[in-house]
Amino acid sequence: MLLLLAEAISALAFIEDVRCKFPAIRSPRHDCQRKMEDLSFIPDILSGPLDVYRNTASFNWKRLKLSLEGDLELLKLKYKIWHILERDPLFAHNQVTPSVEEQKRITQLQLKKINEYKFVTKEIFNSSYSKRTRAIMTINEAVQSLNPSVSVKMAIGIYLFSNALLSLGTERHHKFYEATILNREILASFALTEIAHGSDARLMRTTATYDATRREFVVHTPDFEAAKCWVGNLGRTCTHTLLFAQLIMPDGTNHGLHGFVVPIRDPDTLETYPGLVVGDMGEKIGVNGIDNGFIMFNQYRIPRENLLNRAADVTEEGQYVSSFSDPSKILGAALENLSAGRIGIMQESCHSLASAVSIAVRYAATRTQFGEQDNEIPLIEYDLHQWRLFGYVAAAVVFRIYIERFAQVYLNIVEKSHMGENVDNLSEAVSEIHAMVSCSKPLLTWTTMEAAQQCREACGGHGYLKSANLGDIRSNHEPTVTYEGDNNVLQQQAGNWLLRQYEAARGGANLDSPLNTVAFLRNHTTIAKISFTATNTAQLKTTQFIMSTYKWLICYLLKQTYEKYEALLAKGLTKFQAKNKSQVYRWRNLTKAYSEYLALMFTLESIEKKEETLQPVLKKLFTLYGLWSLDRHLVELYQGGYCVGEEPARLLREAVMELCGDLKSEVVSVVDALAPTDFVLNSVLAKSDGRLYQNLQKALVGHPGTFSRASWWRQVVPSAKL
Amino acid sequence: MLLLLAEAISALAFIEDVRCKFPAIRSPRHDCQRKMEDLSFIPDILSGPLDVYRNTASFNWKRLKLSLEGDLELLKLKYKIWHILERDPLFAHNQVTPSVEEQKRITQLQLKKINEYKFVTKEIFNSSYSKRTRAIMTINEAVQSLNPSVSVKMAIGIYLFSNALLSLGTERHHKFYEATILNREILASFALTEIAHGSDARLMRTTATYDATRREFVVHTPDFEAAKCWVGNLGRTCTHTLLFAQLIMPDGTNHGLHGFVVPIRDPDTLETYPGLVVGDMGEKIGVNGIDNGFIMFNQYRIPRENLLNRAADVTEEGQYVSSFSDPSKILGAALENLSAGRIGIMQESCHSLASAVSIAVRYAATRTQFGEQDNEIPLIEYDLHQWRLFGYVAAAVVFRIYIERFAQVYLNIVEKSHMGENVDNLSEAVSEIHAMVSCSKPLLTWTTMEAAQQCREACGGHGYLKSANLGDIRSNHEPTVTYEGDNNVLQQQAGNWLLRQYEAARGGANLDSPLNTVAFLRNHTTIAKISFTATNTAQLKTTQFIMSTYKWLICYLLKQTYEKYEALLAKGLTKFQAKNKSQVYRWRNLTKAYSEYLALMFTLESIEKKEETLQPVLKKLFTLYGLWSLDRHLVELYQGGYCVGEEPARLLREAVMELCGDLKSEVVSVVDALAPTDFVLNSVLAKSDGRLYQNLQKALVGHPGTFSRASWWRQVVPSAKL
Ligand SMILES: Cc1cc2nc3c(=O)[nH]c(=O)nc-3n(C[C@H](O)[C@H](O)[C@H](O)COP(=O)(O)OP(=O)(O)OC[C@H]3O[C@@H](n4cnc5c(N)ncnc54)[C@H](O)[C@@H]3O)c2cc1C
Ligand SMILES: Cc1cc2nc3c(=O)[nH]c(=O)nc-3n(C[C@H](O)[C@H](O)[C@H](O)COP(=O)(O)OP(=O)(O)OC[C@H]3O[C@@H](n4cnc5c(N)ncnc54)[C@H](O)[C@@H]3O)c2cc1C
């Protein structure tokens, strides 16, 4: 949906007008300063069956955990939250999924309780923008891992709304801001999607028509197809919504989508106001704690002041005026709206991915199958099993480092623009960041989906138990591939930007890449000439090989995509048609390769600054992720002539298998660093004590009613008789 | 689990002793006899928005439906069942998922009701083995599409058990057979898997020790790790179980796994008997209507006669005697146990796959997004969307034809051996069929998993509604990749057989392939020399290209796998180790390619006999499936030198896209032929009338409590205040 906001905002058309210079990206804090922080707040792990594979690790898992978190205070905050919630009965796990309605009730109560815990302290609240936001993101992640529904409700209901007020609204909306973020009197929702329009916001049909006589907007839904839908918090709980509707002037002129604050429910009674028909969407595949709703407006009136008027306003008399003042601020704000939600989704993905692989790896290390009596073989010893899982473990680490670093870079830019600092090349940076986010969100969310499935299968039948938690992880994660911009549609946006850069590089013009993610395109002709020359796997297991192969691949796919696109244009197709006809095998693969390259590039920079003891394992994980991902691009590597003959594929795949073998001794400790506490991970198959069957026994035996005769026995007896 | 049965039975060691000749496979009935059957029992489809894409089809969808079903009477039976159940309130769909316990209750009641409907008429019951079995399979499929839990309960509780009695038991077990299949006094379960042992049955630890003094077996579970678990029907309902336990003689000798009939519950009260601790497994990711259970036996006594003693018996005095009489009968029976369950799973997969693509394709044809107002573009027009979906549509058709034909061949063989006919090469045929099933079940179940996910995503946010039905299709289908033999383990078995054939071919020995599926291996050296020579896509869109490329691919992968395996053996690894180290990229890819080849080979033979009007569309679907699948093997095609340079991948992929484009005009009618009735399909997004938004409106508005204020509003008001 935010994709649509992106389009809505870019339709404001000022973005292209701002041209300034963008500073070199600040390098991240070194964390190799060797002073050993006190990590005793991280609970120790009980000795047990997993020791065999823990004792072989080359590093201390707590230090890796800190390093992956990137910030001691934030890690402490996370553990504090987990510790508190573990002791609160309201956050106890359910052995049996409660009814959909009950999930909504519990989730709303949890939301209220989290507010009461005041995890966002005054100190956090008053700290710098980037510090505050990172803390809020951490809280969000900590809560998400316990109940994804509650974190989504919080993100939409409080943060998305209040940020939107700041970025799209003006002083007159401050009262809403305070009521939301400070007094929590408002619980908001975000109403963009309509029944018949999702990815394409342009054609949405809800209208807000100005009535100059009463100085009000009249909001109206022409028919069911134009009902706003999927709106989180709307079904049962929100008091206000941030509505996107076509702004129509009294003379009928349509000025396009604008944002409005619209009251929905009386905060004291939760009764919806007359003029609204508000329904709950009913049961979904997952996140059933969220009350997604739909709404139809029947000539519903709101004050003129409720238009978010930072970019454009309607005067009392009914004059439409756009206000292009302070463009850099608006831009930064726009950027934030575009990307913050998606960065949040990527962080949540990292957590879901980490949880899934932690469960499967711990299971693999404690579950044996085949071999001899008294000497059965742990699954983790099988090449096939390593190959099925370790690539995802590597991805979990690489993504986490990537997003941590990327969020930093991003928040610094937004902060500067908030503070009115002159950010060089702001508009170019905004576009580049948008491209990066638009391809990275698909990469992270899809990889996590795949991983969740593979991990479930790797746990065999026991993985199919609800109490394994792999089913819920997947179902709750699943909508992230669709919301905040459908992945397939988002990738197209990243591709647009890449093609523009490629065109510039071909024409010898400057690249608009202040973050330097495609700086190498300047040398695209030289890069196109390199090819696979390695003669052993050692030569492949290098950052040099991985990064240069990716560069070649991106240049090749850009060329392929560009030529196809141009050829179609030459045939007389419109840009839109030509784009559609060059997605498959081209645009799609291109943006995928670019997103993997980004993850690798950012991770590499970070790893080099990590403490020494962690470097070997991090480099192995980096290398595995790189080669494992390149393996999936082998067709293009062959097609483009980078690889020729039998050797390249054989060596590349051999290198992947060698790395898997190498990582066997590390991987259990790696997941110790990735996993949350046992309570949060909530999987009967993967408690950190490694007592697989004792834990399973406790869960099965303790399941409510497990040993009782069915209460309905009389209805089915005589049993199944003909 | 049946995988394990396979191993258990093959441990009986008689299989290798039977050598006889196997007859050429009977060719299937031609259905191109042009006499037009009356298909008016298939309800017509209402005219509506889907007409645009229906009117362009080259064929009549009802005739395609008949052709895919393969049998008029069976198709009628299916519609009869659907018609009856649609009118029975017990089978009404739930808008909200009932509690897990309630699902079990409803499912058991449904099972009882299905028995009462007597869909298996006397006539069916008394017909030939293969006719009866096909009818039962059809009933199973018809019921599965409404509630997969009930069909699994029925399959395990009645058919698997009674078949096992016939094949593993003797006359003295006839009373159990009658009580199950005729009188329905027994509802059975199948207890093989233990907490700590699944794929590896050999090391299972439940014991049945013979007590000669009382002429009883004493069944005992040494500890929780040896508890039988996951046993369907055991949790709440079964009266008996078919138990696999280590048979121990009074002197302590262990004769390995044997089957026993063990009473579990009093049929009149559903109370479990003393000496048993029976629990329900609790909530699972899906199929929650099945009461999977676990059980621990505490020195539990059963009569000596309850040993299934066809292959071996224990005399009253405590003598272990194996009975190798009538080997061909036992073999045929073994075959049936091995494969019948998996063939059933494949048929169910076909149905789930067909349902998933039907939903996504109808949605794609009615949902528009982007374009101009009043001229928005249906999703089905996007190349990317076609590519995401049409390969799976083609798979749905190919798999259906493949399995229909394969089931025929299989049932004919079993029938002959049942009737004591001398079946040539029976033992070789058993092995070949086992190999075919062992790689086809993974192919079909995994493809269906992928398809369900892709279809959900292709329906965007609305696909995430429970009422879209894509979530339930996936969750219920999901355990099929694990049960009746974990897919990854199963593939290894197919690989074993393939390697044996390859070795024979290399050594110039005869192939043991009476079904001729690898006859081409005789020419493996010639085949290895062919390569990609096409210069345009037309040359690729031929059965010739597809089949010969597959032959090359299989030979190449066999060579790769064989050489790796031999090299590892030469290094001193055991067979088991060498096998494990040649799975990834080799064994796995090999068995995948072989399974696709099988599907194509069987389908091709069938298509050629279909009525003429259907041939063009069937050939297009065949071709798309072939090329779309080959696309995923391009790396090996390049690696092995079959493809060189830019052209092959470009042409192959261009051909795929052309076929997608071509199929746009057919695909809506194809899914009309694949889809069950609207009631059975049960998706708000895909009613055959194509009235997408009207149906969605009805569903959303009609959802219970959709417009009510939350009953728990007082608990959360004041709303979310800090
Ligand atoms: C759990 C959940 C919560 C949500 N919360 C909110 C919320 O709070 N507020 C809100 O406003 N919305 C919300 N949404 C809606 C969400 O933003 C939309 O689902 C999303 O924007 C995608 O739009 P759509 O569902 O209409 O899909 P569509 O745009 O209809 O797309 C359907 C399919 O068509 C494909 N497709 C579309 N266009 C093209 C093209 N040009 N080329 C190729 N393929 C194309 C897509 O890839 C997709 O697979 C939520 C959705 C879910 C599932
Ligand atoms: C819904 C459901 C219903 C069931 N119903 C029944 C029933 O009625 N009766 C019954 O007896 N059982 C039943 N089962 C159990 C089922 O048969 C087993 O789950 C199945 O046989 C797999 O065994 P496992 O779960 O022990 O997995 P494991 O054998 O422990 O395998 C776990 C993982 O390890 C991998 N693996 C194992 N061995 C190897 C190897 N050598 N090389 C590489 N990888 C390996 C597998 O691929 C898998 O991913 C049911 C299961 C489910 C989920």
Short mmCIF file of N, CA and C in Angstrom, two decimals, chain B residues 92-178:
data_model
loop_
_atom_site.label_atom_id
_atom_site.label_comp_id
_atom_site.label_asym_id
_atom_site.label_seq_id
_atom_site.Cartn_x
_atom_site.Cartn_y
_atom_site.Cartn_z
N ALA B 92 -21.55 -28.31 5.21
CA ALA B 92 -21.51 -26.87 4.90
C ALA B 92 -20.13 -26.32 5.26
N HIS B 93 -19.67 -25.35 4.47
CA HIS B 93 -18.37 -24.73 4.78
C HIS B 93 -18.49 -23.80 5.97
N ASN B 94 -17.39 -23.66 6.69
CA ASN B 94 -17.34 -22.73 7.81
C ASN B 94 -16.70 -21.43 7.37
N GLN B 95 -17.35 -20.31 7.72
CA GLN B 95 -16.71 -19.04 7.38
C GLN B 95 -15.55 -18.76 8.32
N VAL B 96 -15.66 -19.27 9.53
CA VAL B 96 -14.59 -19.11 10.51
C VAL B 96 -14.11 -20.50 10.89
N THR B 97 -12.82 -20.70 10.95
CA THR B 97 -12.29 -22.02 11.30
C THR B 97 -12.78 -22.43 12.69
N PRO B 98 -13.42 -23.59 12.79
CA PRO B 98 -13.86 -24.04 14.12
C PRO B 98 -12.65 -24.43 14.97
N SER B 99 -12.89 -24.59 16.25
CA SER B 99 -11.79 -25.00 17.13
C SER B 99 -11.27 -26.36 16.66
N VAL B 100 -10.06 -26.66 17.06
CA VAL B 100 -9.44 -27.91 16.66
C VAL B 100 -10.30 -29.10 17.09
N GLU B 101 -10.80 -29.06 18.30
CA GLU B 101 -11.61 -30.15 18.80
C GLU B 101 -12.91 -30.28 17.99
N GLU B 102 -13.49 -29.14 17.67
CA GLU B 102 -14.73 -29.15 16.89
C GLU B 102 -14.47 -29.70 15.48
N GLN B 103 -13.32 -29.38 14.93
CA GLN B 103 -13.00 -29.93 13.61
C GLN B 103 -12.93 -31.45 13.66
N LYS B 104 -12.42 -31.96 14.75
CA LYS B 104 -12.34 -33.42 14.87
C LYS B 104 -13.72 -34.03 14.96
N ARG B 105 -14.57 -33.36 15.73
CA ARG B 105 -15.93 -33.87 15.89
C ARG B 105 -16.65 -33.88 14.53
N ILE B 106 -16.62 -32.75 13.85
CA ILE B 106 -17.31 -32.67 12.56
C ILE B 106 -16.77 -33.71 11.59
N THR B 107 -15.46 -33.83 11.56
CA THR B 107 -14.85 -34.76 10.61
C THR B 107 -15.30 -36.20 10.89
N GLN B 108 -15.35 -36.55 12.15
CA GLN B 108 -15.76 -37.91 12.48
C GLN B 108 -17.23 -38.14 12.11
N LEU B 109 -18.04 -37.10 12.35
CA LEU B 109 -19.46 -37.22 11.96
C LEU B 109 -19.58 -37.34 10.44
N GLN B 110 -18.76 -36.59 9.74
CA GLN B 110 -18.80 -36.66 8.28
C GLN B 110 -18.41 -38.06 7.80
N LEU B 111 -17.42 -38.61 8.45
CA LEU B 111 -16.98 -39.95 8.08
C LEU B 111 -18.13 -40.95 8.23
N LYS B 112 -18.81 -40.82 9.35
CA LYS B 112 -19.94 -41.70 9.63
C LYS B 112 -21.02 -41.53 8.54
N LYS B 113 -21.27 -40.26 8.21
CA LYS B 113 -22.30 -39.95 7.24
C LYS B 113 -21.94 -40.49 5.86
N ILE B 114 -20.68 -40.38 5.51
CA ILE B 114 -20.26 -40.89 4.20
C ILE B 114 -20.46 -42.40 4.14
N ASN B 115 -20.15 -43.06 5.22
CA ASN B 115 -20.45 -44.50 5.27
C ASN B 115 -21.93 -44.74 5.01
N GLU B 116 -22.76 -43.92 5.63
CA GLU B 116 -24.21 -44.11 5.49
C GLU B 116 -24.69 -43.87 4.07
N TYR B 117 -24.01 -42.94 3.39
CA TYR B 117 -24.44 -42.67 2.01
C TYR B 117 -24.14 -43.84 1.08
N LYS B 118 -23.28 -44.73 1.54
CA LYS B 118 -22.94 -45.92 0.74
C LYS B 118 -22.58 -45.57 -0.71
N PHE B 119 -21.63 -44.67 -0.87
CA PHE B 119 -21.18 -44.35 -2.22
C PHE B 119 -20.55 -45.58 -2.88
N VAL B 120 -19.94 -46.42 -2.04
CA VAL B 120 -19.45 -47.69 -2.58
C VAL B 120 -20.64 -48.65 -2.62
N THR B 121 -21.26 -48.70 -3.79
CA THR B 121 -22.45 -49.55 -3.93
C THR B 121 -22.03 -51.02 -3.95
N LYS B 122 -23.03 -51.89 -3.77
CA LYS B 122 -22.77 -53.33 -3.88
C LYS B 122 -22.11 -53.63 -5.22
N GLU B 123 -22.63 -52.95 -6.23
CA GLU B 123 -22.12 -53.19 -7.58
C GLU B 123 -20.62 -52.86 -7.66
N ILE B 124 -20.26 -51.71 -7.14
CA ILE B 124 -18.85 -51.34 -7.15
C ILE B 124 -18.07 -52.36 -6.33
N PHE B 125 -18.61 -52.69 -5.18
CA PHE B 125 -17.89 -53.57 -4.27
C PHE B 125 -17.59 -54.92 -4.91
N ASN B 126 -18.53 -55.37 -5.73
CA ASN B 126 -18.36 -56.69 -6.33
C ASN B 126 -17.65 -56.68 -7.68
N SER B 127 -17.29 -55.50 -8.14
CA SER B 127 -16.64 -55.48 -9.45
C SER B 127 -15.17 -55.87 -9.31
N SER B 128 -14.48 -55.88 -10.43
CA SER B 128 -13.09 -56.33 -10.43
C SER B 128 -12.25 -55.44 -9.52
N TYR B 129 -11.11 -55.98 -9.12
CA TYR B 129 -10.23 -55.24 -8.21
C TYR B 129 -9.92 -53.85 -8.74
N SER B 130 -9.54 -53.80 -10.00
CA SER B 130 -9.06 -52.51 -10.48
C SER B 130 -10.24 -51.54 -10.63
N LYS B 131 -11.37 -52.05 -11.01
CA LYS B 131 -12.53 -51.17 -11.14
C LYS B 131 -12.96 -50.66 -9.76
N ARG B 132 -13.00 -51.57 -8.82
CA ARG B 132 -13.40 -51.19 -7.47
C ARG B 132 -12.43 -50.14 -6.91
N THR B 133 -11.14 -50.42 -7.09
CA THR B 133 -10.16 -49.50 -6.52
C THR B 133 -10.25 -48.12 -7.15
N ARG B 134 -10.43 -48.10 -8.46
CA ARG B 134 -10.54 -46.78 -9.09
C ARG B 134 -11.76 -46.04 -8.58
N ALA B 135 -12.85 -46.76 -8.36
CA ALA B 135 -14.06 -46.11 -7.84
C ALA B 135 -13.78 -45.56 -6.44
N ILE B 136 -13.12 -46.38 -5.64
CA ILE B 136 -12.82 -45.92 -4.27
C ILE B 136 -11.90 -44.70 -4.31
N MET B 137 -10.93 -44.73 -5.23
CA MET B 137 -10.04 -43.58 -5.37
C MET B 137 -10.82 -42.33 -5.78
N THR B 138 -11.79 -42.52 -6.65
CA THR B 138 -12.60 -41.37 -7.08
C THR B 138 -13.42 -40.83 -5.91
N ILE B 139 -13.99 -41.73 -5.14
CA ILE B 139 -14.77 -41.29 -3.98
C ILE B 139 -13.84 -40.53 -3.03
N ASN B 140 -12.67 -41.09 -2.83
CA ASN B 140 -11.69 -40.46 -1.96
C ASN B 140 -11.38 -39.05 -2.44
N GLU B 141 -11.15 -38.91 -3.73
CA GLU B 141 -10.80 -37.61 -4.27
C GLU B 141 -11.97 -36.63 -4.13
N ALA B 142 -13.17 -37.12 -4.40
CA ALA B 142 -14.34 -36.25 -4.31
C ALA B 142 -14.52 -35.74 -2.88
N VAL B 143 -14.28 -36.60 -1.93
CA VAL B 143 -14.45 -36.22 -0.53
C VAL B 143 -13.29 -35.34 -0.07
N GLN B 144 -12.09 -35.69 -0.52
CA GLN B 144 -10.91 -34.93 -0.14
C GLN B 144 -11.04 -33.46 -0.51
N SER B 145 -11.64 -33.22 -1.65
CA SER B 145 -11.74 -31.84 -2.10
C SER B 145 -12.67 -31.03 -1.20
N LEU B 146 -13.51 -31.70 -0.45
CA LEU B 146 -14.37 -30.98 0.48
C LEU B 146 -13.75 -30.87 1.85
N ASN B 147 -13.16 -31.93 2.32
CA ASN B 147 -12.51 -31.91 3.62
C ASN B 147 -11.40 -32.97 3.61
N PRO B 148 -10.17 -32.51 3.40
CA PRO B 148 -9.07 -33.46 3.28
C PRO B 148 -8.94 -34.34 4.52
N SER B 149 -9.29 -33.82 5.68
CA SER B 149 -9.16 -34.63 6.89
C SER B 149 -10.03 -35.88 6.80
N VAL B 150 -11.22 -35.73 6.30
CA VAL B 150 -12.13 -36.86 6.31
C VAL B 150 -11.65 -37.94 5.34
N SER B 151 -11.09 -37.53 4.22
CA SER B 151 -10.64 -38.56 3.29
C SER B 151 -9.41 -39.29 3.83
N VAL B 152 -8.55 -38.57 4.53
CA VAL B 152 -7.40 -39.25 5.13
C VAL B 152 -7.87 -40.23 6.20
N LYS B 153 -8.81 -39.79 7.02
CA LYS B 153 -9.33 -40.68 8.06
C LYS B 153 -9.91 -41.95 7.44
N MET B 154 -10.63 -41.75 6.38
CA MET B 154 -11.27 -42.88 5.70
C MET B 154 -10.21 -43.79 5.07
N ALA B 155 -9.24 -43.16 4.40
CA ALA B 155 -8.21 -43.95 3.73
C ALA B 155 -7.43 -44.80 4.73
N ILE B 156 -7.03 -44.18 5.82
CA ILE B 156 -6.27 -44.93 6.83
C ILE B 156 -7.17 -45.91 7.57
N GLY B 157 -8.31 -45.40 7.96
CA GLY B 157 -9.16 -46.14 8.89
C GLY B 157 -9.84 -47.34 8.27
N ILE B 158 -10.05 -47.27 6.97
CA ILE B 158 -10.77 -48.37 6.32
C ILE B 158 -9.92 -49.05 5.25
N TYR B 159 -9.45 -48.29 4.26
CA TYR B 159 -8.85 -48.95 3.10
C TYR B 159 -7.43 -49.42 3.33
N LEU B 160 -6.61 -48.57 3.93
CA LEU B 160 -5.23 -48.99 4.17
C LEU B 160 -5.21 -50.22 5.05
N PHE B 161 -6.04 -50.19 6.09
CA PHE B 161 -6.07 -51.30 7.04
C PHE B 161 -6.58 -52.57 6.37
N SER B 162 -7.68 -52.47 5.65
CA SER B 162 -8.23 -53.70 5.09
C SER B 162 -7.32 -54.25 4.01
N ASN B 163 -6.68 -53.37 3.23
CA ASN B 163 -5.72 -53.86 2.25
C ASN B 163 -4.53 -54.54 2.91
N ALA B 164 -4.09 -53.96 4.01
CA ALA B 164 -2.94 -54.54 4.70
C ALA B 164 -3.31 -55.92 5.25
N LEU B 165 -4.55 -56.06 5.72
CA LEU B 165 -4.97 -57.37 6.20
C LEU B 165 -4.89 -58.39 5.08
N LEU B 166 -5.35 -57.99 3.90
CA LEU B 166 -5.32 -58.91 2.77
C LEU B 166 -3.90 -59.27 2.39
N SER B 167 -3.03 -58.27 2.40
CA SER B 167 -1.70 -58.53 1.86
C SER B 167 -0.75 -59.10 2.89
N LEU B 168 -0.88 -58.71 4.13
CA LEU B 168 0.05 -59.19 5.15
C LEU B 168 -0.56 -60.29 6.01
N GLY B 169 -1.90 -60.36 6.04
CA GLY B 169 -2.55 -61.33 6.91
C GLY B 169 -2.95 -62.59 6.16
N THR B 170 -3.62 -63.47 6.89
CA THR B 170 -4.11 -64.72 6.28
C THR B 170 -5.59 -64.90 6.65
N GLU B 171 -6.11 -66.11 6.37
CA GLU B 171 -7.53 -66.36 6.58
C GLU B 171 -7.99 -65.93 7.98
N ARG B 172 -7.13 -66.19 8.94
CA ARG B 172 -7.59 -65.93 10.31
C ARG B 172 -7.84 -64.45 10.60
N HIS B 173 -7.42 -63.58 9.68
CA HIS B 173 -7.67 -62.15 9.88
C HIS B 173 -8.89 -61.67 9.13
N HIS B 174 -9.57 -62.63 8.51
CA HIS B 174 -10.71 -62.22 7.70
C HIS B 174 -11.78 -61.53 8.53
N LYS B 175 -11.91 -61.96 9.77
CA LYS B 175 -12.93 -61.33 10.64
C LYS B 175 -12.67 -59.82 10.80
N PHE B 176 -11.38 -59.44 10.87
CA PHE B 176 -11.08 -58.02 10.98
C PHE B 176 -11.45 -57.30 9.68
N TYR B 177 -11.14 -58.01 8.59
CA TYR B 177 -11.43 -57.43 7.28
C TYR B 177 -12.92 -57.13 7.15
N GLU B 178 -13.72 -58.11 7.47
CA GLU B 178 -15.18 -57.93 7.37
C GLU B 178 -15.68 -56.84 8.30
#
